[in-house]
Coordinates of C-alpha atoms in Angstrom, one line a residue:
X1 CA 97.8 85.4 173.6
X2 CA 95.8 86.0 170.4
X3 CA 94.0 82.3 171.0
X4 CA 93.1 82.8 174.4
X5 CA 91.8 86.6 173.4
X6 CA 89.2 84.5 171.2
X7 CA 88.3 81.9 173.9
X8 CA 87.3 84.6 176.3
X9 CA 85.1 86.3 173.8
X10 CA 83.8 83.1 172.3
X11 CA 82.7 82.1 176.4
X12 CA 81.2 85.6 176.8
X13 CA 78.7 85.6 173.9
X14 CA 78.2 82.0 174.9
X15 CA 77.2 82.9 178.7
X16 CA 75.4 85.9 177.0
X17 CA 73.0 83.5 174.8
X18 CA 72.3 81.2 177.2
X19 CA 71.1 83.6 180.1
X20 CA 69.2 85.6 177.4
X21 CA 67.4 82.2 176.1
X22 CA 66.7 81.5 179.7
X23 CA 64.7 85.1 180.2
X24 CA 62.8 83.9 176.8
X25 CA 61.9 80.9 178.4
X26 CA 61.0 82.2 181.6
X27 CA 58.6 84.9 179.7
X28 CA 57.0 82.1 178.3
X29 CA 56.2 80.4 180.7
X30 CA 54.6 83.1 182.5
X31 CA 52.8 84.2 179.5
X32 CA 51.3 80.8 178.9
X33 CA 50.5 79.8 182.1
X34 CA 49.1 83.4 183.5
X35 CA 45.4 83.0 183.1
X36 CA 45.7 79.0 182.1
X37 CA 42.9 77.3 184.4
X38 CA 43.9 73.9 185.1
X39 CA 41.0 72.1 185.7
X40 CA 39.2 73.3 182.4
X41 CA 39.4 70.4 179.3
X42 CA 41.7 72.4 176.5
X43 CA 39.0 72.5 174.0
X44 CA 37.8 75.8 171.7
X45 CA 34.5 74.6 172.0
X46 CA 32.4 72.4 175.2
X47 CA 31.3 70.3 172.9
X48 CA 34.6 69.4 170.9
X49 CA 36.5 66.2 172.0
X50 CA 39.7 66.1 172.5
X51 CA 41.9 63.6 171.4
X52 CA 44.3 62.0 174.1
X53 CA 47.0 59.4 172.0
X54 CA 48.2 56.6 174.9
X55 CA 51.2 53.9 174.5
X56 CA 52.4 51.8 177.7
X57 CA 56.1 51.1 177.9
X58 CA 57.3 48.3 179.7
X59 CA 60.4 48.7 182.1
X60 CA 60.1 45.5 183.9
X61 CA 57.7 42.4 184.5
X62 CA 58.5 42.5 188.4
X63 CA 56.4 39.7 189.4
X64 CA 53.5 37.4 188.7
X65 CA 52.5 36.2 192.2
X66 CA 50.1 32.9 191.3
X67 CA 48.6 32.6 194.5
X68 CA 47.0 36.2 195.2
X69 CA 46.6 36.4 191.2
X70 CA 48.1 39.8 191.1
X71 CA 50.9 40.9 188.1
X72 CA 53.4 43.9 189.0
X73 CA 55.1 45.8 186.5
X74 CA 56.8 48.8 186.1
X75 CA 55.9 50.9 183.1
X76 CA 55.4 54.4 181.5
X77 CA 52.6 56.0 180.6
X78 CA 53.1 57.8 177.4
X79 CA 50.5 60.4 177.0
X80 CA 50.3 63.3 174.0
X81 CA 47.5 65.5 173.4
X82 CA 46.9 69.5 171.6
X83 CA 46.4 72.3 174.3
X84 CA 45.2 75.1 172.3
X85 CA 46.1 77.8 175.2
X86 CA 49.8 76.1 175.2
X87 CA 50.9 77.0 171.6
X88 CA 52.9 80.7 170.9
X89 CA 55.2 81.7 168.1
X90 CA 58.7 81.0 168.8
X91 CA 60.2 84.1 166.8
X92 CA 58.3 86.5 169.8
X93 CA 60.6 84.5 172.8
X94 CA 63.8 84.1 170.7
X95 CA 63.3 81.1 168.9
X96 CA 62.4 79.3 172.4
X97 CA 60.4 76.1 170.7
X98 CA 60.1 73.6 173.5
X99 CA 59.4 74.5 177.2
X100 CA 59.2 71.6 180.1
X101 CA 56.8 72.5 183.1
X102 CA 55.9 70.7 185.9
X103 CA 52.9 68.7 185.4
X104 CA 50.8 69.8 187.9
X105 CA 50.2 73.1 186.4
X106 CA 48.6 72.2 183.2
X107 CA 45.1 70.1 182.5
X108 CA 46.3 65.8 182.4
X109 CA 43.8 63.5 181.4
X110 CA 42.7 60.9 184.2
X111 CA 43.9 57.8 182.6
X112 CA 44.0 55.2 185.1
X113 CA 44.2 51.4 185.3
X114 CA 40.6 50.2 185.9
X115 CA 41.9 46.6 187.0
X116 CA 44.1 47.6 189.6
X117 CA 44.5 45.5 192.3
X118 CA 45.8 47.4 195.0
X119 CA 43.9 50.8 195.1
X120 CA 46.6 53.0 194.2
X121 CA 45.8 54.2 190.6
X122 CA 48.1 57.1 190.4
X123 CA 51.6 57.3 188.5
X124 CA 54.7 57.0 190.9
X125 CA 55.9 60.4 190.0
X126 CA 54.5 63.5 188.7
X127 CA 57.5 64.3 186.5
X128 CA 57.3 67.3 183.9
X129 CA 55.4 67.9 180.6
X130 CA 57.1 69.0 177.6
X131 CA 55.2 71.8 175.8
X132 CA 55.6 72.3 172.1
X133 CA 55.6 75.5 169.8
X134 CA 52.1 74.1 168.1
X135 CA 50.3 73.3 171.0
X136 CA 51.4 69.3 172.0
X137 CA 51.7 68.0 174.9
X138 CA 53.7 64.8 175.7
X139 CA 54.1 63.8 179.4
X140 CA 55.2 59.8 180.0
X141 CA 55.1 59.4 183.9
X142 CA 56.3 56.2 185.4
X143 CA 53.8 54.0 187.3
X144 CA 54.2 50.3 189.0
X145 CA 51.3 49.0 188.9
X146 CA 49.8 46.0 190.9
X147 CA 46.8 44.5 188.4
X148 CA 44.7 41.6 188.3
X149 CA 45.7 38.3 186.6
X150 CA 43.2 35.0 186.4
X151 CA 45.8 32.7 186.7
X152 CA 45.3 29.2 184.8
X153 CA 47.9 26.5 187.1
X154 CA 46.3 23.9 185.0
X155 CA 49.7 22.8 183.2
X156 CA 51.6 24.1 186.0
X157 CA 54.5 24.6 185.6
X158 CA 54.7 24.1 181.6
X159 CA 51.7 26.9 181.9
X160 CA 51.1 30.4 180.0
X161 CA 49.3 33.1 180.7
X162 CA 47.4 36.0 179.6
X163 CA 47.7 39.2 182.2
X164 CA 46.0 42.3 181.1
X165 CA 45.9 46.2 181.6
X166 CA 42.8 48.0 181.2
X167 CA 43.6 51.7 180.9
X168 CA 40.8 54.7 180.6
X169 CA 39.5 57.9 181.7
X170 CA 38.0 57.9 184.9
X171 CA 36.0 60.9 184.5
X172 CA 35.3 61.6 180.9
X173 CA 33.5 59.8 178.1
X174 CA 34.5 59.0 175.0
X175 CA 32.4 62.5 173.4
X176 CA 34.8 64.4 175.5
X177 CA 37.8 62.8 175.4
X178 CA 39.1 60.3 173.1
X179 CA 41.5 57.8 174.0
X180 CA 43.7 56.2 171.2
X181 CA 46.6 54.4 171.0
X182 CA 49.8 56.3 169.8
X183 CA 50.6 54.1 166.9
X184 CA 47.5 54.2 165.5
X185 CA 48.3 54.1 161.7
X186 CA 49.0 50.2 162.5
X187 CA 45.7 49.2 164.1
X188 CA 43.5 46.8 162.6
X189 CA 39.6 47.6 163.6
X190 CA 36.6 45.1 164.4
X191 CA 33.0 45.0 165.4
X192 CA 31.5 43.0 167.8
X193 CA 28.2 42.5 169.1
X194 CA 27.9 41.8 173.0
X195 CA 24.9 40.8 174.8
X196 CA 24.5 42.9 177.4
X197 CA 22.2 43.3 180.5
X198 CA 19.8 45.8 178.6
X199 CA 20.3 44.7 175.2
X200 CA 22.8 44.0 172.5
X201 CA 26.2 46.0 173.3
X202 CA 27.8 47.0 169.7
X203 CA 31.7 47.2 170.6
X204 CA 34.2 48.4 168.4
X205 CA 38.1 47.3 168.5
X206 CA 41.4 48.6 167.0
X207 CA 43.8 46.1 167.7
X208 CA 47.6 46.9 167.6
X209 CA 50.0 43.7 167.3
X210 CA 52.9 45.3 169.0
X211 CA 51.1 47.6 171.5
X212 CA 53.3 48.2 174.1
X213 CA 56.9 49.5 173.7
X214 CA 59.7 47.4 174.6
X215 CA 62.8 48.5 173.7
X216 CA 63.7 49.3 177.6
X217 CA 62.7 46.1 178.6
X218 CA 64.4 44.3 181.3
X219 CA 63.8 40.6 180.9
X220 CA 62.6 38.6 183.8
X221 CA 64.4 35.7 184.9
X222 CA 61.2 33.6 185.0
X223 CA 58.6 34.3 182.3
X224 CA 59.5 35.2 178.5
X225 CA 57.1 37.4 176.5
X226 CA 55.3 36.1 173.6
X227 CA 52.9 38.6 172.3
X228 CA 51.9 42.4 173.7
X229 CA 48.6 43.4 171.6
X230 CA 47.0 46.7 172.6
X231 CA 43.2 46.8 171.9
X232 CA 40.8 49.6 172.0
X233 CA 37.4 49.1 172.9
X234 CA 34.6 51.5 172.4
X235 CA 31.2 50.3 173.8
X236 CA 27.9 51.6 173.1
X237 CA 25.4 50.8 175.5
X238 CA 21.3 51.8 175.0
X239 CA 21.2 53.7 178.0
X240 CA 24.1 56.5 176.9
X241 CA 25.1 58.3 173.9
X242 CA 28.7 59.0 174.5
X243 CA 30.9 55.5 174.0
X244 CA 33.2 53.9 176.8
X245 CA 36.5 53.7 175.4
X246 CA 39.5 51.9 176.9
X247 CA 42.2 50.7 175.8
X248 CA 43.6 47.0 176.8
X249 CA 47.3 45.8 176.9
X250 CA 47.5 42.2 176.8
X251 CA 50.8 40.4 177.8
X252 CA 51.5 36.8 176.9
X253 CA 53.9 35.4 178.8
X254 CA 55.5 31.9 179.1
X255 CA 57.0 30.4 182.3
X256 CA 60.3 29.5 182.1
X257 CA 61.2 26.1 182.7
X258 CA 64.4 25.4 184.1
X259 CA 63.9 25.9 188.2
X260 CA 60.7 24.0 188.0
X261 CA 62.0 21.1 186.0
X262 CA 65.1 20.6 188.0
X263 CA 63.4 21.2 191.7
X264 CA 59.5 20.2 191.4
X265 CA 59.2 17.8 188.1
X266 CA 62.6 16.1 188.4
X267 CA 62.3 14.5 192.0
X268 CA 58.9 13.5 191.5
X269 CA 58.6 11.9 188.0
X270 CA 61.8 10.2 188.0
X271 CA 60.4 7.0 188.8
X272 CA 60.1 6.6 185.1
X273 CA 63.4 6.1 184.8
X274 CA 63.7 4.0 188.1
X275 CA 65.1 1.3 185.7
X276 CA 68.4 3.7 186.1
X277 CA 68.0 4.5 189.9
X278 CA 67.0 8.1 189.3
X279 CA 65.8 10.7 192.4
X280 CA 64.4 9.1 195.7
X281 CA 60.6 8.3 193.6
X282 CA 62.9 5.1 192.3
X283 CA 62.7 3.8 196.1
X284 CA 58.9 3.5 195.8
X285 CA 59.2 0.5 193.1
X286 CA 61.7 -1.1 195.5
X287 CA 58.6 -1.1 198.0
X288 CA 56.8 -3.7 196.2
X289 CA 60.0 -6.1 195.6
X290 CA 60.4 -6.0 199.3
X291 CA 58.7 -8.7 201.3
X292 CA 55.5 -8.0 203.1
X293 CA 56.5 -10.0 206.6
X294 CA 59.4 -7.3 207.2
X295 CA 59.3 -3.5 209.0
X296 CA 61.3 -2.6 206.2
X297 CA 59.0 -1.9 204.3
X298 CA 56.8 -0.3 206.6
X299 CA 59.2 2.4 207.3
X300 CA 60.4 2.5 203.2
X301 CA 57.0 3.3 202.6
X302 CA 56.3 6.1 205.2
X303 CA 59.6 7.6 204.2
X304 CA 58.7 8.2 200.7
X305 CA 54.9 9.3 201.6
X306 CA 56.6 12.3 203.7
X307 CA 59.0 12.6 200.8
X308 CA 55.9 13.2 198.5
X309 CA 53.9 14.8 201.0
X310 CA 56.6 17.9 201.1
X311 CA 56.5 17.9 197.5
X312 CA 52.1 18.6 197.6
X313 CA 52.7 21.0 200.5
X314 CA 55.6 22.8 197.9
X315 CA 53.2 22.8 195.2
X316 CA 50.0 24.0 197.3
X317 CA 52.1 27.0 198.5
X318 CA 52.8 28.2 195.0
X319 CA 48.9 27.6 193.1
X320 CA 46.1 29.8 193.9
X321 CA 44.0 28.7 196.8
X322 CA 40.9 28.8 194.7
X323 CA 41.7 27.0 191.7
X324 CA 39.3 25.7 189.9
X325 CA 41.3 23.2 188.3
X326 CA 44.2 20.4 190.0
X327 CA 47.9 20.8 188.2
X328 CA 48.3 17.5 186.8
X329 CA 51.1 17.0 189.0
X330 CA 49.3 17.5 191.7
X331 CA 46.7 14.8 190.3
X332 CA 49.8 12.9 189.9
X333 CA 51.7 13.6 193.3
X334 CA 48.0 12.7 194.8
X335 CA 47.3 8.9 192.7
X336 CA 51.1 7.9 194.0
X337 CA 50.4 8.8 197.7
X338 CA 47.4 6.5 197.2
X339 CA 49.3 3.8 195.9
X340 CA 52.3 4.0 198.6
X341 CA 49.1 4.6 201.6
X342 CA 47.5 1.4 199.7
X343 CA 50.9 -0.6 200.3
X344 CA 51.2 0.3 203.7
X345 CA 47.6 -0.7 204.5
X346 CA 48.4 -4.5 202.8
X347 CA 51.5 -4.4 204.7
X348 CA 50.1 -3.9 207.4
X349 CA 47.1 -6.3 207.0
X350 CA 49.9 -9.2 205.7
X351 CA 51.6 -8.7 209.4
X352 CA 48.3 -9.1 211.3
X353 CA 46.8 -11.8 209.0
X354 CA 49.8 -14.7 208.4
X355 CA 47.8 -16.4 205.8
X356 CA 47.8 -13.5 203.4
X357 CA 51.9 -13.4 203.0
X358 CA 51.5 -15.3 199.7
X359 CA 48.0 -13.0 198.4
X360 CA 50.6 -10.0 199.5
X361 CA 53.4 -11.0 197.1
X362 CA 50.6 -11.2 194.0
X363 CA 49.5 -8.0 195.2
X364 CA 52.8 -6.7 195.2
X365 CA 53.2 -7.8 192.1
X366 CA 50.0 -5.6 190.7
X367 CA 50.7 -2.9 192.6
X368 CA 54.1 -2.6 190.8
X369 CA 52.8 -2.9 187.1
X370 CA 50.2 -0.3 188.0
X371 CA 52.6 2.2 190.0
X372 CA 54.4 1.7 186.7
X373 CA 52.0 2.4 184.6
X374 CA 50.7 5.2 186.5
X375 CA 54.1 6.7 186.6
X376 CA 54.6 6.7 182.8
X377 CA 50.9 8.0 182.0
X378 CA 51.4 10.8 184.7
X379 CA 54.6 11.7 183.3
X380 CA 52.6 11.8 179.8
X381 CA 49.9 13.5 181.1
X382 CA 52.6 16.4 182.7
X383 CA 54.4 16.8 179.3
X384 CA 53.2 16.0 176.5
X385 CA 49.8 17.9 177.5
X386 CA 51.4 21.0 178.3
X387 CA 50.8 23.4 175.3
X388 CA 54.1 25.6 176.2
X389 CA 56.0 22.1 175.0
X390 CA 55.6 22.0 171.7
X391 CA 55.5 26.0 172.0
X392 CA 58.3 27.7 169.5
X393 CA 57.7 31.2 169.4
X394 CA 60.6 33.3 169.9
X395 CA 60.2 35.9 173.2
X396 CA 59.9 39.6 172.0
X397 CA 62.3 39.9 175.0

């Protein structure tokens, strides 16, 4: 009876603490925000700049499309920053040292992503700010973000690439709002001069190694990431006194193999090892054995040109449209529908012509040590070029 006497009591002063810590908090936050204006920068003085510390945390790479050149993620935006008008003393609102509001009531810096690539440069959710006895702000919305990517399909698919995020204020300069990274004490700074359109551009940059936070990361099933450096940039250009700071997130990533090699590279290289009868590319050396005089051959031929023809049109769907630069395999896919269109075209000539039969075997015959040969260079040219090959860097994640 005693026991449950004490339980009773115990809940009581409990219930009693709790409600009276939630009227602390509620006079707070009416006290702070009462005559807080919003759309004022939280500085004593106009001329003071405020200090805005930034960090991007990765959730998930959710896709690098290659042909439109575009990178999706899903991230957070860390933000912290001092509000002079948000700071009180927490023995006058019962020891009340932390307060959460919703966002939209307080001043936010504008930091958006300058390369976004799909017009929509606000966060997904305006969740809220937590407030801090001294004045700090922290607020770490989540955003996914569409941004530009050059893509390089030069060593496709044994290819990396470097996908960045350009963050910055859209309305303030660098006098009246300074953007650093969060994890500052680790940055490494630079100077370089760039030329610029009105003159020489001096640009400072604070690099940090590990710039953007991944221990939430989900890993994606096709590209592993190398390297994440966050760089801030502060330009100085003749025409302006205040600097244009930004800071830049640069993600390394490296495809992953395995789909590729088994699906795209396998099929089409395996002539190489036609010696062991390998994939259906082992059929085109069996062209040139076959004699000239027959519509086996004919039809052997035009077989594997479809074959490889789907293969181009697989490849064409997946690189950007306006490369600059042919994958080697799909220089090599291209030189071995020339050879097979070249056999067809003596086959052809050898049925029309009855005196060529015996010029059509030694052509045959040269045609087969330079398929060969092309097949081995091409495969050499695929591989052993590819700088991801002889790549050993462990993935962050």
């Amino acid at each position: 009876m005693l026991t449950r006497r004490v339980f009773v009591i115990a809940w009581a002063v409990a219930m009693y603490v709790m409600s009276q810590a939630n009227r602390d908090a509620n006079r707070l936050f009416e006290d702070l925000l009462a005559d807080y204006n919003k759309l004022v920068r939280p500085v004593d003085n106009n001329s003071d700049t405020l200090v805005v510390r930034f960090k991007l945390k990765l959730s998930q790479l959710l896709d690098v499309h290659e042909k439109n050149q575009i990178m999706t993620t899903n991230v957070w935006l860390q933000h912290s920053w001092t509000d002079y008008k948000l700071r009180w003393n927490p023995d006058d609102y019962g020891g009340v040292d932390v307060l959460y509001v919703p966002s939209d009531t307080i001043w936010l810096p504008d930091i958006v992503l300058y390369n976004n690539a799909d017009g929509n440069y606000q966060v997904t959710i305006m969740t809220k700010a937590k407030l801090s006895y001294n004045g700090t702000v922290e607020w770490a919305p989540p955003a996914i973000y569409k941004s530009m990517c050059q893509i390089d399909v030069e060593f496709f698919p044994f290819d990396r690439q470097q996908c960045e995020m350009k963050f910055g204020s859209w309305t303030y300069g660098g006098l009246e709002v300074d953007l650093i990274h969060k994890d500052e004490h680790l940055q490494e700074e630079t100077v370089e001069l760039v030329e610029g359109v009105d003159g020489t551009i001096e640009e400072s940059v604070w690099i940090v190694n590990e710039g953007i936070d991944l221990s939430d990361y989900y890993p994606s099933v096709e590209w592993d990431i190398l390297k994440v450096p966050g760089k801030r940039h502060s330009k100085r250009y003749p025409c302006c006194e205040s600097p244009f700071i930004d800071i830049t997130y640069e993600i390394h990533l490296r495809r992953k193999t395995l789909f590729y090699t088994v699906n795209l590279i396998f099929p089409s290289v395996a002539d190489v090892e036609s010696i062991c009868g390998v994939a259906f590319s082992f059929l085109t050396a069996l062209v040139f054995y076959l004699p000239s005089d027959g519509g086996e051959k004919i039809s052997l031929c035009i077989s594997i040109l479809i074959s490889l023809t789907v293969f181009f049109l697989l490849l064409v769907e997946i690189i950007p449209s306006t490369s600059l630069v042919i994958p080697l395999i799909g220089k090599y896919l291209l030189f071995t529908m020339v050879l097979v269109t070249l056999s067809v075209v003596v086959t052809v000539i050898t049925l029309v012509i009855e005196d060529w039969k015996y010029v059509s075997v030694v052509m045959d015959r040269v045609f087969l040590l330079l398929f060969t040969f092309a097949c081995a260079l091409g495969t050499v040219l695929i591989i052993a070029r590819a700088p991801s090959i002889y790549d050993t860097t462990v993935p962050l994640a």
